[in-house]
Short mmCIF file of C-alpha atoms and ligand atoms in Angstrom, two decimals:
data_model
loop_
_atom_site.label_atom_id
_atom_site.label_comp_id
_atom_site.label_asym_id
_atom_site.label_seq_id
_atom_site.Cartn_x
_atom_site.Cartn_y
_atom_site.Cartn_z
CA MET W 1 0.00 0.00 0.00
CA THR W 2 1.35 3.44 -0.84
CA ILE W 3 0.59 6.69 0.86
CA SER W 4 -1.45 7.87 -2.08
CA SER W 5 -3.88 5.02 -1.46
CA LEU W 6 -4.35 5.88 2.21
CA ASN W 7 -7.75 6.79 3.54
CA THR W 8 -8.31 10.19 2.00
CA THR W 9 -10.33 11.49 4.93
CA MET W 10 -7.10 11.90 6.83
CA LYS W 11 -5.31 13.63 3.98
CA VAL W 12 -6.15 17.26 4.37
CA GLY W 13 -4.39 20.23 2.76
CA MET W 14 -2.31 21.99 5.38
CA PHE W 15 -3.74 25.43 4.63
CA GLY W 16 -7.34 24.39 5.06
CA MET W 17 -6.40 22.17 7.93
CA SER W 18 -4.92 24.80 10.22
CA LYS W 19 -8.23 26.66 9.96
CA ILE W 20 -10.60 23.80 10.58
CA MET W 21 -8.84 21.22 12.72
CA PRO W 22 -9.11 21.69 16.46
CA THR W 23 -5.77 21.56 18.22
CA PRO W 24 -3.84 19.82 19.64
CA TYR W 25 -2.79 17.62 16.74
CA PHE W 26 0.27 16.01 15.22
CA VAL W 27 0.73 16.53 11.50
CA MET W 28 3.03 14.48 9.28
CA TYR W 29 4.19 15.70 5.86
CA GLU W 30 3.99 12.91 3.31
CA ASN W 31 6.68 14.40 1.04
CA LYS W 32 9.18 14.57 3.91
CA LEU W 33 8.48 11.00 4.97
CA MET W 34 9.04 9.85 1.38
CA GLN W 35 12.35 11.76 1.26
CA ASN W 36 13.55 9.91 4.36
CA LEU W 37 12.34 6.54 3.10
CA ASN W 38 14.00 7.09 -0.27
CA LYS W 39 17.30 7.94 1.44
CA LEU W 40 17.10 4.80 3.56
CA LYS W 41 16.22 2.66 0.53
CA GLU W 42 19.16 4.12 -1.37
CA LEU W 43 21.51 3.23 1.50
CA GLU W 44 20.17 -0.33 1.50
CA GLU W 45 20.77 -0.61 -2.22
CA LYS W 46 24.31 0.82 -2.04
CA THR W 47 25.38 -1.55 0.73
CA ASN W 48 23.14 -4.59 0.46
CA VAL W 49 22.07 -4.20 4.11
CA HIS W 50 18.55 -4.51 5.51
CA ILE W 51 17.00 -1.59 7.34
CA LEU W 52 14.17 -2.41 9.76
CA HIS W 53 11.96 0.31 11.20
CA THR W 54 11.90 0.24 15.01
CA VAL W 55 8.19 0.52 15.60
CA LYS W 56 8.39 1.75 19.18
CA SER W 57 9.60 5.10 17.80
CA PHE W 58 6.58 5.64 15.54
CA ASN W 59 3.58 3.36 15.12
CA GLN W 60 0.75 5.21 13.34
CA SER W 61 -1.22 2.42 11.70
CA SER W 62 -2.10 4.54 8.66
CA VAL W 63 1.58 5.10 7.82
CA LEU W 64 3.25 1.85 8.90
CA PRO W 65 2.32 -0.04 5.69
CA THR W 66 4.14 2.61 3.64
CA ILE W 67 7.26 2.42 5.80
CA SER W 68 7.07 -1.35 5.74
CA GLU W 69 6.71 -1.49 1.96
CA LYS W 70 9.73 0.74 1.41
CA LEU W 71 12.10 -0.74 4.03
CA SER W 72 13.16 -4.33 4.70
CA GLY W 73 11.07 -4.94 7.79
CA ILE W 74 10.10 -3.94 11.30
CA SER W 75 11.81 -4.36 14.65
CA ILE W 76 9.52 -5.09 17.61
CA THR W 77 9.58 -5.79 21.34
CA SER W 78 6.12 -7.12 22.29
CA PRO W 79 3.05 -9.06 21.09
CA LYS W 80 1.21 -5.78 20.47
CA GLU W 81 4.01 -4.57 18.20
CA LEU W 82 4.02 -7.95 16.47
CA GLY W 83 0.38 -7.31 15.53
CA MET W 84 1.34 -3.89 14.14
CA ALA W 85 4.18 -5.37 12.08
CA GLN W 86 1.93 -8.11 10.71
CA THR W 87 -0.85 -5.68 9.80
CA ALA W 88 1.75 -3.56 8.01
CA ASN W 89 2.90 -6.64 6.05
CA ALA W 90 6.46 -6.47 7.35
CA LYS W 91 8.75 -8.64 5.23
CA HIS W 92 11.15 -9.34 8.12
CA ILE W 93 10.23 -9.07 11.80
CA HIS W 94 13.03 -8.84 14.36
CA LEU W 95 12.18 -9.28 18.04
CA TYR W 96 14.20 -8.14 21.04
CA ALA W 97 13.31 -7.33 24.64
CA PRO W 98 15.41 -7.25 27.82
CA ALA W 99 13.54 -10.37 29.05
CA PHE W 100 10.71 -12.65 27.89
CA LYS W 101 8.07 -14.74 29.64
CA TYR W 102 8.28 -18.30 28.34
CA ASP W 103 4.73 -18.65 27.01
CA VAL W 104 4.77 -15.20 25.38
CA LEU W 105 8.01 -15.80 23.48
CA GLU W 106 7.04 -19.35 22.57
CA SER W 107 3.84 -18.16 20.93
CA MET W 108 5.54 -15.21 19.18
CA SER W 109 8.48 -17.26 17.91
CA LYS W 110 6.56 -18.79 14.99
CA ASP W 111 5.68 -15.35 13.61
CA ILE W 112 9.08 -13.67 13.72
CA SER W 113 12.13 -13.92 11.48
CA THR W 114 14.97 -13.26 13.94
CA LEU W 115 15.21 -12.97 17.73
CA SER W 116 17.80 -11.37 20.01
CA LEU W 117 18.09 -12.56 23.60
CA ASN W 118 19.52 -10.26 26.21
CA SER W 119 21.30 -12.47 28.76
CA LEU W 120 23.01 -15.83 29.14
CA ASN W 121 20.11 -16.90 31.42
CA GLN W 122 17.61 -16.14 28.67
CA TRP W 123 19.85 -17.99 26.23
CA GLU W 124 19.76 -21.10 28.43
CA THR W 125 15.97 -20.87 28.72
CA PHE W 126 15.23 -20.31 25.04
CA LYS W 127 18.12 -21.77 23.07
CA THR W 128 16.09 -24.70 21.79
CA LEU W 129 13.24 -22.53 20.50
CA ILE W 130 12.87 -22.96 16.74
CA VAL W 131 13.67 -19.52 15.37
CA SER W 132 16.86 -17.81 14.19
CA LYS W 133 18.39 -16.68 17.47
CA GLY W 134 21.07 -14.17 18.40
CA LEU W 135 22.45 -12.50 21.50
CA ARG W 136 22.56 -8.81 22.29
CA ILE W 137 26.04 -7.81 23.42
CA ASN W 138 26.95 -4.59 25.20
CA PRO W 139 30.18 -3.46 23.53
CA LYS W 140 30.69 -0.71 26.15
CA LEU W 141 31.99 1.70 23.56
CA SER W 142 33.19 5.02 24.86
CA LEU W 143 30.86 7.49 23.16
CA GLU W 144 29.43 10.85 24.13
CA ILE W 145 25.78 9.93 24.59
CA PRO W 146 23.37 11.30 27.23
CA GLU W 147 23.44 8.90 30.20
CA HIS W 148 19.71 8.01 30.17
CA CYS W 149 19.90 6.63 26.63
CA ASN W 150 23.48 5.34 26.56
CA PRO W 151 23.31 1.54 26.34
CA ASN W 152 27.12 1.36 26.69
CA VAL W 153 27.16 2.28 30.37
CA THR W 154 29.17 -0.23 32.40
CA ASP W 155 26.32 -1.43 34.59
CA SER W 156 23.64 -1.49 31.87
CA ARG W 157 21.16 -4.39 31.93
CA LEU W 158 20.84 -4.08 28.15
CA GLY W 159 22.94 -6.75 26.51
CA ILE W 160 25.48 -9.25 27.76
CA ASP W 161 28.80 -7.92 28.97
CA ALA W 162 31.11 -8.41 25.98
CA VAL W 163 33.94 -9.95 28.01
CA GLU W 164 31.56 -12.35 29.78
CA PHE W 165 30.13 -13.47 26.43
CA LEU W 166 33.54 -13.98 24.80
CA ASP W 167 34.85 -15.91 27.85
CA ASN W 168 31.82 -18.19 27.78
CA TYR W 169 32.09 -18.60 24.04
CA HIS W 170 35.77 -19.51 24.10
CA ASN W 171 35.41 -21.84 27.12
CA ASN W 172 32.39 -23.74 25.83
CA SER W 173 31.45 -22.91 22.27
CA ASN W 174 29.13 -25.96 22.13
CA GLN W 175 26.55 -24.16 24.21
CA PHE W 176 26.30 -21.66 21.35
CA ASN W 177 25.77 -24.18 18.55
CA GLN W 178 22.38 -22.65 17.81
CA LEU W 179 23.67 -19.08 17.82
CA GLU W 180 23.00 -17.49 14.42
CA GLY W 181 23.31 -13.79 15.16
CA LEU W 182 24.78 -11.00 17.24
CA HIS W 183 23.02 -7.76 18.07
CA PHE W 184 24.72 -4.50 19.04
CA HIS W 185 22.58 -1.45 19.82
CA ALA W 186 25.19 1.03 21.00
CA LEU W 187 24.70 4.33 19.18
CA PHE W 188 22.59 7.48 19.52
CA GLN W 189 21.99 10.09 16.82
CA ASP W 190 25.28 8.97 15.29
CA LYS W 191 26.54 10.67 12.13
CA GLY W 192 29.00 7.91 11.29
CA GLU W 193 31.83 8.19 13.83
CA GLY W 194 30.24 5.81 16.32
CA PHE W 195 29.45 3.37 13.52
CA THR W 196 33.11 3.34 12.50
CA LEU W 197 34.10 2.47 16.09
CA LEU W 198 31.41 -0.19 16.31
CA ILE W 199 32.33 -2.04 13.13
CA GLN W 200 36.05 -1.88 13.94
CA TYR W 201 35.31 -3.21 17.43
CA ILE W 202 33.30 -6.13 16.01
CA GLU W 203 35.95 -7.09 13.45
CA LYS W 204 38.66 -6.97 16.09
CA ASN W 205 36.94 -8.91 18.88
CA TYR W 206 34.62 -11.43 17.26
CA SER W 207 36.83 -13.06 14.63
CA ALA W 208 36.21 -16.50 16.18
CA VAL W 209 32.43 -16.02 16.21
CA LEU W 210 31.75 -14.18 12.93
CA PRO W 211 32.41 -17.09 10.52
CA LYS W 212 29.64 -19.09 12.24
CA LEU W 213 26.99 -16.40 12.09
CA LYS W 214 24.13 -15.86 9.64
CA TRP W 215 23.32 -12.31 10.69
CA ILE W 216 24.37 -9.25 12.63
CA ASN W 217 21.98 -6.57 13.84
CA LEU W 218 23.79 -3.27 14.23
CA GLY W 219 20.98 -1.65 16.19
CA GLY W 220 19.52 1.83 15.99
CA GLY W 221 20.93 5.25 16.79
CA HIS W 222 22.18 5.84 13.23
CA ASP W 223 21.23 9.30 11.95
CA PHE W 224 21.04 8.06 8.36
CA THR W 225 18.61 10.71 7.11
CA SER W 226 20.58 13.65 8.47
CA PRO W 227 22.26 15.75 5.75
CA ASN W 228 25.45 15.43 7.84
CA TYR W 229 25.55 11.63 7.86
CA ASP W 230 28.87 10.33 6.51
CA VAL W 231 27.46 8.08 3.79
CA ASP W 232 30.77 7.49 1.97
CA THR W 233 32.54 6.10 5.06
CA PHE W 234 29.47 4.00 5.89
CA VAL W 235 29.39 2.45 2.40
CA LYS W 236 33.11 1.74 2.41
CA LEU W 237 33.12 0.13 5.86
CA LEU W 238 30.20 -2.09 4.94
CA ASN W 239 31.61 -3.09 1.60
CA ASP W 240 34.85 -4.11 3.34
CA PHE W 241 32.99 -6.04 6.05
CA GLU W 242 30.82 -7.80 3.49
CA SER W 243 33.79 -8.89 1.44
CA SER W 244 35.34 -10.46 4.58
CA TYR W 245 32.04 -12.06 5.70
CA PRO W 246 29.86 -12.56 2.60
CA ASN W 247 27.55 -15.02 4.40
CA ILE W 248 26.45 -12.63 7.11
CA LYS W 249 23.26 -10.64 6.51
CA ILE W 250 23.45 -7.19 8.05
CA TYR W 251 20.43 -5.57 9.68
CA PHE W 252 19.95 -2.11 11.15
CA GLU W 253 16.97 -1.13 13.26
CA PRO W 254 16.82 2.67 13.42
CA GLY W 255 13.80 4.49 14.83
CA GLU W 256 14.29 8.21 15.14
CA THR W 257 15.92 8.76 11.75
CA VAL W 258 13.00 7.15 9.88
CA THR W 259 10.45 9.85 10.76
CA GLN W 260 12.80 12.62 11.82
CA SER W 261 11.92 16.09 10.44
CA CYS W 262 8.66 14.70 9.04
CA GLY W 263 6.07 16.50 11.13
CA ASP W 264 5.00 18.92 13.82
CA PHE W 265 2.77 19.22 16.88
CA VAL W 266 0.22 22.06 16.73
CA THR W 267 -1.29 23.63 19.86
CA THR W 268 -3.21 26.79 20.79
CA VAL W 269 -2.59 29.44 23.46
CA LEU W 270 -5.58 29.28 25.87
CA ASP W 271 -4.50 32.04 28.25
CA ILE W 272 -1.55 34.24 29.08
CA VAL W 273 -0.94 35.08 32.73
CA THR W 274 1.75 37.31 34.24
CA VAL W 275 3.23 36.04 37.50
CA ASN W 276 6.16 37.86 39.16
CA LYS W 277 6.71 39.67 35.84
CA LYS W 278 6.98 36.31 34.07
CA GLN W 279 4.67 35.78 31.11
CA ILE W 280 3.19 32.29 31.10
CA ALA W 281 1.29 31.01 28.08
CA ILE W 282 -1.04 28.13 28.93
CA LEU W 283 -1.45 25.79 25.94
CA ASP W 284 -4.11 23.18 25.13
CA THR W 285 -1.64 20.39 25.79
CA SER W 286 0.38 18.94 28.66
CA ILE W 287 3.79 17.39 28.97
CA GLU W 288 2.17 14.51 30.86
CA THR W 289 -0.23 13.72 28.02
CA HIS W 290 1.37 14.69 24.71
CA LEU W 291 5.02 15.51 25.38
CA LEU W 292 6.33 12.94 27.82
CA ASP W 293 9.91 13.32 26.60
CA VAL W 294 9.87 16.86 27.95
CA ALA W 295 8.86 15.53 31.34
CA ILE W 296 11.32 12.64 31.34
CA VAL W 297 14.46 14.19 29.91
CA GLN W 298 13.79 17.93 29.99
CA GLN W 299 14.02 17.97 26.22
CA LYS W 300 14.28 21.43 24.67
CA LEU W 301 11.83 21.59 21.78
CA LYS W 302 12.04 23.40 18.45
CA VAL W 303 9.27 25.99 18.61
CA GLN W 304 8.31 28.01 15.52
CA ASN W 305 8.86 31.78 15.70
CA THR W 306 11.41 31.61 18.51
CA ASN W 307 15.07 32.65 18.66
CA GLN W 308 18.06 31.23 20.47
CA GLU W 309 19.19 34.79 21.24
CA PRO W 310 17.22 36.86 23.75
CA THR W 311 14.26 38.93 22.47
CA PRO W 312 11.84 41.11 24.47
CA TYR W 313 9.16 38.40 24.10
CA LEU W 314 10.09 35.81 26.69
CA TYR W 315 7.36 33.28 27.52
CA GLU W 316 7.14 30.21 29.66
CA LEU W 317 5.05 27.68 27.72
CA SER W 318 3.09 25.54 30.09
CA GLY W 319 0.52 22.76 29.99
CA ASN W 320 -3.13 22.76 30.94
CA SER W 321 -2.98 20.04 33.60
CA CYS W 322 -3.08 20.64 37.35
CA LEU W 323 0.50 19.52 37.82
CA GLN W 324 2.74 22.47 38.82
CA GLY W 325 5.66 20.92 36.96
CA ASP W 326 3.71 20.84 33.67
CA ILE W 327 6.11 23.31 32.09
CA ILE W 328 7.21 22.86 28.49
CA GLY W 329 10.01 25.40 28.70
CA THR W 330 10.96 29.04 28.34
CA TYR W 331 11.39 30.44 24.86
CA PHE W 332 12.25 33.80 23.26
CA PHE W 333 9.55 34.54 20.67
CA THR W 334 9.94 36.92 17.75
CA LYS W 335 6.77 38.85 18.76
CA ASP W 336 4.14 39.07 21.45
CA LEU W 337 1.87 36.03 21.80
CA GLN W 338 -1.91 36.34 21.68
CA VAL W 339 -4.62 34.14 23.18
CA GLY W 340 -5.99 31.92 20.39
CA GLU W 341 -2.82 31.79 18.32
CA GLN W 342 -1.12 28.56 17.41
CA ILE W 343 2.17 27.39 18.87
CA ILE W 344 3.88 24.87 16.61
CA PHE W 345 6.50 22.44 17.88
CA GLU W 346 8.66 21.15 15.03
CA ASP W 347 10.08 17.69 14.33
CA MET W 348 7.78 15.84 16.68
CA MET W 349 7.16 12.49 14.95
CA PRO W 350 9.59 10.05 16.61
CA TYR W 351 9.08 8.93 20.23
CA THR W 352 6.39 11.52 21.05
CA MET W 353 3.01 10.27 19.83
CA VAL W 354 3.85 6.73 20.91
CA LYS W 355 4.00 7.87 24.55
CA MET W 356 0.68 9.75 24.76
CA THR W 357 -1.47 9.34 27.89
CA LYS W 358 -4.89 10.60 29.01
CA PHE W 359 -3.67 12.09 32.29
CA ASN W 360 -6.04 14.59 33.88
CA GLY W 361 -8.82 13.56 31.51
CA MET W 362 -7.11 15.19 28.55
CA GLU W 363 -7.78 13.66 25.14
CA LYS W 364 -4.94 12.21 23.09
CA ALA W 365 -3.89 14.52 20.27
CA LYS W 366 -5.13 13.59 16.77
CA PHE W 367 -2.82 12.63 13.92
CA TYR W 368 -3.07 13.86 10.34
CA LEU W 369 -1.09 13.08 7.23
CA VAL W 370 -0.89 15.89 4.67
C1 PLP C 1 17.29 -2.18 20.91
C2 PLP C 1 16.97 -0.92 20.18
N1 PLP C 1 17.07 -0.91 18.85
C3 PLP C 1 16.76 0.20 18.13
C4 PLP C 1 16.36 1.36 18.75
C5 PLP C 1 16.06 2.57 17.90
O1 PLP C 1 16.99 3.56 18.19
P1 PLP C 1 16.94 4.98 17.48
O2 PLP C 1 15.55 5.49 17.56
O3 PLP C 1 17.90 5.82 18.29
O4 PLP C 1 17.41 4.81 16.08
C6 PLP C 1 16.25 1.39 20.14
C7 PLP C 1 15.82 2.60 20.81
O5 PLP C 1 15.77 2.75 21.99
C8 PLP C 1 16.56 0.21 20.89
O6 PLP C 1 16.48 0.19 22.22
#
């Protein structure tokens, strides 16, 4: 299914839309999504790798079939996401979670293509399951990544300690007879430098394991669709790796980069109050309901008509819930704000809609594709 065959009731021209659609809503721009998907497809073709969309980053059911058709598959973590991947006709479904319940994984295993287990305990429990199995390893690369999303931290539960895995492998390789893959998710918004470290690290440390593998999953965190991504180095490193290990299929499972820069979040100013000379604009949204990333990691958002440099129009944007901490942030606008005007947050597709709640009785924001 292509975007042009999507339900037309949700395809509304942006000009008409801003006048008639009640806020708050998320809006995705079809042309920008296609630009990203075309870039990703081109990378696949240049390198012969397989790019899977990580569905936890973006899961709108009206758009998933398009992403799925263009890319090589979908990466999932739960039965619910399996349903989404199946409905979207994913060609390859990769499953990973930090831990599985036996009955849940057993029933999912017949519907997935590859599986990554996260610990040696889970390997012992599931190694006889009939599915192509791999292990997630924590390579503990030294990279500048914010702590809360850095899977390389020394005491991370995500992935097996690399030294522990290699010791076990070298001491008793028979216990890994059914091992077909390795999985490394170690990067974050990487423009190519981290990838270089990762692939060099794998070639250096896993020479005894690589010849026995059928696949490697090099995780997410690759900023493939950024104009600054170092495509040439990426292509060269992969071509070299593939000529050394022609039997290994290479998967990536990016999330953010797939829908990055593809859409905005539109809200309205409900009131403006002045408290201790501070101007506070109350919006028809809330960080607890529509912008959880702001609450969790104090993310600074890109707000239209604001400047980095100080202006006379300083406003605290806040939410409409009864939580005192429901504050979106303080921004310098280019002009005075008015009650009733729209405040547009840019680049809000990945990891935002997927976390919406109905806290304080607020409705979830709608989603439109234009
Ligand atoms: C195991 C795994 N793979 C892939 C991803 C997608 O990462 P990103 O959205 O940074 O590309 C994540 C994100 O948390 C992840 O945990």
